[in-house]
XYZ file of N, CA and C in Angstrom:
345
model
N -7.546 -15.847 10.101
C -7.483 -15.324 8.738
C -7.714 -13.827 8.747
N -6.710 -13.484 7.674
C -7.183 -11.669 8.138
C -7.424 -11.519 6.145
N -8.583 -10.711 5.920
C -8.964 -10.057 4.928
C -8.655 -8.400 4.383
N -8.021 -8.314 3.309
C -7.639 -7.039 2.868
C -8.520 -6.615 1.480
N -8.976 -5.759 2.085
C -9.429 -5.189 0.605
C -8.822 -3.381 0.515
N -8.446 -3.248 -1.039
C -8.333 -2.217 -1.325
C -8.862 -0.938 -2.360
N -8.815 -0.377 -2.157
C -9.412 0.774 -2.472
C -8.965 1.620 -3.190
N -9.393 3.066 -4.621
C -8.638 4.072 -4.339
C -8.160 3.855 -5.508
N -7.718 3.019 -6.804
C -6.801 3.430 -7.378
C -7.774 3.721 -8.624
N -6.505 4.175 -9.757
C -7.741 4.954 -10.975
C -6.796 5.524 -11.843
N -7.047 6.313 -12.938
C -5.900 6.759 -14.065
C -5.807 8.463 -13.180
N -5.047 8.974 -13.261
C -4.647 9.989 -13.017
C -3.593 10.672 -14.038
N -3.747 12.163 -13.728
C -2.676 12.446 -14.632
C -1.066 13.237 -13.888
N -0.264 13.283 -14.649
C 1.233 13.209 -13.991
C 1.341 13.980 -13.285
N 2.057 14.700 -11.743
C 1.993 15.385 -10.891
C 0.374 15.540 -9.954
N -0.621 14.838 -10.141
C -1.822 14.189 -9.560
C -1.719 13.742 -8.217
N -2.812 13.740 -7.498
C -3.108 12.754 -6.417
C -3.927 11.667 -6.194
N -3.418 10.271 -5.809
C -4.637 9.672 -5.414
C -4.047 8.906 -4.018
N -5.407 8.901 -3.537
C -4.983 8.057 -2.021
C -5.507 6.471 -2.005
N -5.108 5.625 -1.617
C -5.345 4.317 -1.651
C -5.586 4.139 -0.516
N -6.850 3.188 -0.328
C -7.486 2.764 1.330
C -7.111 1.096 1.280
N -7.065 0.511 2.287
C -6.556 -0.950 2.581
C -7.766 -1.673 4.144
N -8.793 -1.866 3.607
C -9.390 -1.908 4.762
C -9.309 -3.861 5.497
N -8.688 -3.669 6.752
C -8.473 -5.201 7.452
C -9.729 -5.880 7.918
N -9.551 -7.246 8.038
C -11.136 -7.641 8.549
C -10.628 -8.804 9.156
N -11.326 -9.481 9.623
C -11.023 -10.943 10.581
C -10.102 -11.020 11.294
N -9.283 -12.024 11.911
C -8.747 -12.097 13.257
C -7.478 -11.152 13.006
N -7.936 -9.934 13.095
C -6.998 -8.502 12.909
C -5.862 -8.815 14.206
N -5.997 -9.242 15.199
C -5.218 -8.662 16.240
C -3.560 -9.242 16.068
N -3.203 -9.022 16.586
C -1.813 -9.062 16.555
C -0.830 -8.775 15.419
N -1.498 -8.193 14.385
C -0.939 -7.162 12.998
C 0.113 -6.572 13.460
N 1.187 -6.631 13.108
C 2.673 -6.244 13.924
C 3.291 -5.413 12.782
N 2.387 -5.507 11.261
C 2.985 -4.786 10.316
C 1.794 -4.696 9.574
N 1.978 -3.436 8.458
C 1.286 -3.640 7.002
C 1.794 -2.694 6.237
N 1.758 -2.601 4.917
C 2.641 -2.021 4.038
C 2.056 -1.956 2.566
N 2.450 -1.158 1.605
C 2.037 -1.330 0.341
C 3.251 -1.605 -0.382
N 2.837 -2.435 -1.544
C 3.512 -3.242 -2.576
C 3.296 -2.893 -3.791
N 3.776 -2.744 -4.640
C 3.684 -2.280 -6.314
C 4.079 -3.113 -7.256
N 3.596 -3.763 -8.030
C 3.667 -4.237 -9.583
C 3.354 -4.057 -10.789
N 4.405 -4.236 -11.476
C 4.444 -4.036 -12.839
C 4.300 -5.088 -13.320
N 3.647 -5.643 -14.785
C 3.983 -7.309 -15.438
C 5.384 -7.070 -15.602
N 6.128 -8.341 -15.422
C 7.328 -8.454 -15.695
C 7.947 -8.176 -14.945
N 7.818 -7.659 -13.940
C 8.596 -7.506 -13.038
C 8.082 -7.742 -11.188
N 9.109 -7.964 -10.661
C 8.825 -8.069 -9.113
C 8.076 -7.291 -8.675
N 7.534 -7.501 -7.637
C 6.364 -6.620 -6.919
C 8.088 -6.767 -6.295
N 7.637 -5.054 -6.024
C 8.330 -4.110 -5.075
C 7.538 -3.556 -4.096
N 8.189 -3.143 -2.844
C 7.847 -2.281 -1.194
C 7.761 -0.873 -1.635
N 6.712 -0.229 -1.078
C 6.548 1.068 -1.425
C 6.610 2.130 -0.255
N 5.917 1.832 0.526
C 5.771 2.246 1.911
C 5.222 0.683 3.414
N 5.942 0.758 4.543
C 5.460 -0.412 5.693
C 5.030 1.094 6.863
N 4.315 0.026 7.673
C 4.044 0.910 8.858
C 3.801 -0.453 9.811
N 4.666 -0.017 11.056
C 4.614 -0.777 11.923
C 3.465 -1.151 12.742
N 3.001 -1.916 13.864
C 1.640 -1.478 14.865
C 2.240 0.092 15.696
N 3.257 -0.196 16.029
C 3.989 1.197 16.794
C 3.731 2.503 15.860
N 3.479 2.889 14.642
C 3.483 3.793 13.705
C 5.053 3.904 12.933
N 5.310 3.309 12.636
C 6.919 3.575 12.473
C 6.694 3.091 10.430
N 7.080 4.480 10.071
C 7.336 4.530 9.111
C 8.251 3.574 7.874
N 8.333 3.452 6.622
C 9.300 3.096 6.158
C 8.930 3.598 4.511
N 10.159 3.757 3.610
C 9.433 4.490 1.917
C 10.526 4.195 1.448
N 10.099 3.261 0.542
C 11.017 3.307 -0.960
C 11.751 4.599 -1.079
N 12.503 4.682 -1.650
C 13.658 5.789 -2.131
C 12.590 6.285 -3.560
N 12.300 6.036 -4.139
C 11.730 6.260 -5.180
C 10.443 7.519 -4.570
N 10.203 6.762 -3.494
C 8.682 7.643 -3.063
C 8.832 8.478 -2.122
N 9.757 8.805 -1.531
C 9.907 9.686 -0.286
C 9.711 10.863 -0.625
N 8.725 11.388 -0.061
C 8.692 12.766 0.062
C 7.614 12.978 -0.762
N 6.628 11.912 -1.434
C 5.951 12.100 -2.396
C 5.001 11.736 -1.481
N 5.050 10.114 -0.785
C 4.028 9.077 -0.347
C 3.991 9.387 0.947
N 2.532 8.978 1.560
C 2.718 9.156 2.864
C 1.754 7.851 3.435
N 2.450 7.335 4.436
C 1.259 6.137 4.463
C 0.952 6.053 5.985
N -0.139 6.041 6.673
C -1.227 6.360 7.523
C -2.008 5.196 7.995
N -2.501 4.757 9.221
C -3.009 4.457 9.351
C -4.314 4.924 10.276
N -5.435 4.271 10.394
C -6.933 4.714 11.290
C -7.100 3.287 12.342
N -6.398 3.480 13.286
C -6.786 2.146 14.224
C -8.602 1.521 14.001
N -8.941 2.996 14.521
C -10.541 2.359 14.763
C -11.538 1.901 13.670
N -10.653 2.310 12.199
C -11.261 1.839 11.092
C -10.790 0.239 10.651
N -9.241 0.444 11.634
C -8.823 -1.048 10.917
C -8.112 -0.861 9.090
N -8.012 0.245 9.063
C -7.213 0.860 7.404
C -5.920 1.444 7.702
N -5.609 0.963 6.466
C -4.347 1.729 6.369
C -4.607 2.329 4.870
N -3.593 3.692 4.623
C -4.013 4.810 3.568
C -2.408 4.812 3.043
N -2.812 5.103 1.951
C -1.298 5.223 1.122
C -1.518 7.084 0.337
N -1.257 8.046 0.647
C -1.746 9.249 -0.032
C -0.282 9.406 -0.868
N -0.386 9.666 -2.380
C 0.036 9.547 -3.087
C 0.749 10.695 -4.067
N 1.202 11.689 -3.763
C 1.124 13.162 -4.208
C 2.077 13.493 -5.488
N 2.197 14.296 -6.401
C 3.138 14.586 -7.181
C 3.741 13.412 -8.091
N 2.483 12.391 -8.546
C 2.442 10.972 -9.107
C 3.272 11.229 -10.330
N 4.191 10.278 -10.944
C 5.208 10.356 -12.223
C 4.265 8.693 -12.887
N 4.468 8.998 -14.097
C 4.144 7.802 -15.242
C 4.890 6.435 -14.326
N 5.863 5.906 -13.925
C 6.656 5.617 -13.240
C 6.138 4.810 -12.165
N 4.992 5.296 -11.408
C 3.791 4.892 -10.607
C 3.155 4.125 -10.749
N 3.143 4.072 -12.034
C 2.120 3.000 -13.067
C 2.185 1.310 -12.205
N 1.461 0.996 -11.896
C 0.986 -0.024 -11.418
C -0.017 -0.649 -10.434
N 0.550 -2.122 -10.230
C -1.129 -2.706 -8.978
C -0.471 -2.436 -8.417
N -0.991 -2.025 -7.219
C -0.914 -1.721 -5.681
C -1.245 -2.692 -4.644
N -0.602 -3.497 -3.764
C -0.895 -4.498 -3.081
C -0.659 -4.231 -1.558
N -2.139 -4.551 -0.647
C -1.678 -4.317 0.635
C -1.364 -5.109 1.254
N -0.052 -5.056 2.311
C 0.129 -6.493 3.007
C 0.227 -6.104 4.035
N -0.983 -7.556 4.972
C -0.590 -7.418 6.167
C 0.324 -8.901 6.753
N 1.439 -8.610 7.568
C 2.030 -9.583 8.573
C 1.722 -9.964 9.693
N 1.024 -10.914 10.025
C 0.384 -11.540 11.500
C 1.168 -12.869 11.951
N 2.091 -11.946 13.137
C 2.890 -13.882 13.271
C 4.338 -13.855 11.935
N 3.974 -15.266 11.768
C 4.616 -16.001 10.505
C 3.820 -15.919 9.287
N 2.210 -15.467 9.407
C 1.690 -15.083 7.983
C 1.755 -14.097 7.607
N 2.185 -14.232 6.370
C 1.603 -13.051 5.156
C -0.217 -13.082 4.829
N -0.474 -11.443 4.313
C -1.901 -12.267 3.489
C -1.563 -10.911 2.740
N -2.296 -10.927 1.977
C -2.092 -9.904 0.322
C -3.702 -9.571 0.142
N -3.808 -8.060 -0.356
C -4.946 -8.067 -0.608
C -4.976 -7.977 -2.560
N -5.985 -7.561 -2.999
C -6.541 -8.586 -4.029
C -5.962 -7.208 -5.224
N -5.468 -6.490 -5.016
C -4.431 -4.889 -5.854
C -5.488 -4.046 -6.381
N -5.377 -2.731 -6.902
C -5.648 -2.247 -7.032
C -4.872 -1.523 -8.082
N -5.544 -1.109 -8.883
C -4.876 -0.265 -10.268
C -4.794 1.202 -10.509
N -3.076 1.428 -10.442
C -2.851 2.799 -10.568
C -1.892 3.060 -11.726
N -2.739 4.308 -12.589
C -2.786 4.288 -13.719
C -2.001 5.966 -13.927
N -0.643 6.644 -14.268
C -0.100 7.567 -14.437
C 0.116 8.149 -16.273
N -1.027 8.778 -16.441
C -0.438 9.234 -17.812
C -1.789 11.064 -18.229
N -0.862 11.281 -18.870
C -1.452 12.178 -19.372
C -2.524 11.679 -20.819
């Protein structure tokens, strides 16, 4: 079982920063992926940014060049830094990690874009 908790989110205002922390716990090893996820009610949770175990990038079209997502081996986190935030942003934030054939989801976090 692997445990996600996240971190980090909060109201901000438009062109703002916030960074989101994703910290892993229990049988961590063999994590071959993790990534952040975004929801709105009503709509699909969408991919925002993945990062491989190799470091290998990946970003929504929406977020490129805005998002940057990071990880800290020895912390076991992964970071979502968030820059030049639009209303648009507005939502939970979900971290996922892939181990194997499982998914696990951590429990979201609320990011809030308005003046």
């Amino acid at each position: 079982q692997v445990q996600l908790v996240e971190s980090g989110g909060g109201l901000v205002q438009p062109g703002g920063s916030l960074r989101l922390s994703c910290a892993a716990s229990g049988t961590i090893f063999s994590i071959h992926f993790m990534g952040w996820y975004r929801q709105v009610p009503g709509n699909q949770r969408e991919l925002v940014a993945t990062i491989t175990s190799g470091g290998v990038a990946n970003y929504a079209d929406s977020v490129k060049d805005r998002f940057t997502i990071s990880k800290d081996i020895a912390k076991n986190t992964v970071y979502l830094q968030m820059n030049s935030l639009k209303p648009e942003d507005t939502a939970v934030y979900y971290c996922k990690a892939v181990q194997g054939v499982r998914n696990y989801w951590g429990q979201g976090t609320q990011v809030t874009v308005s003046s």
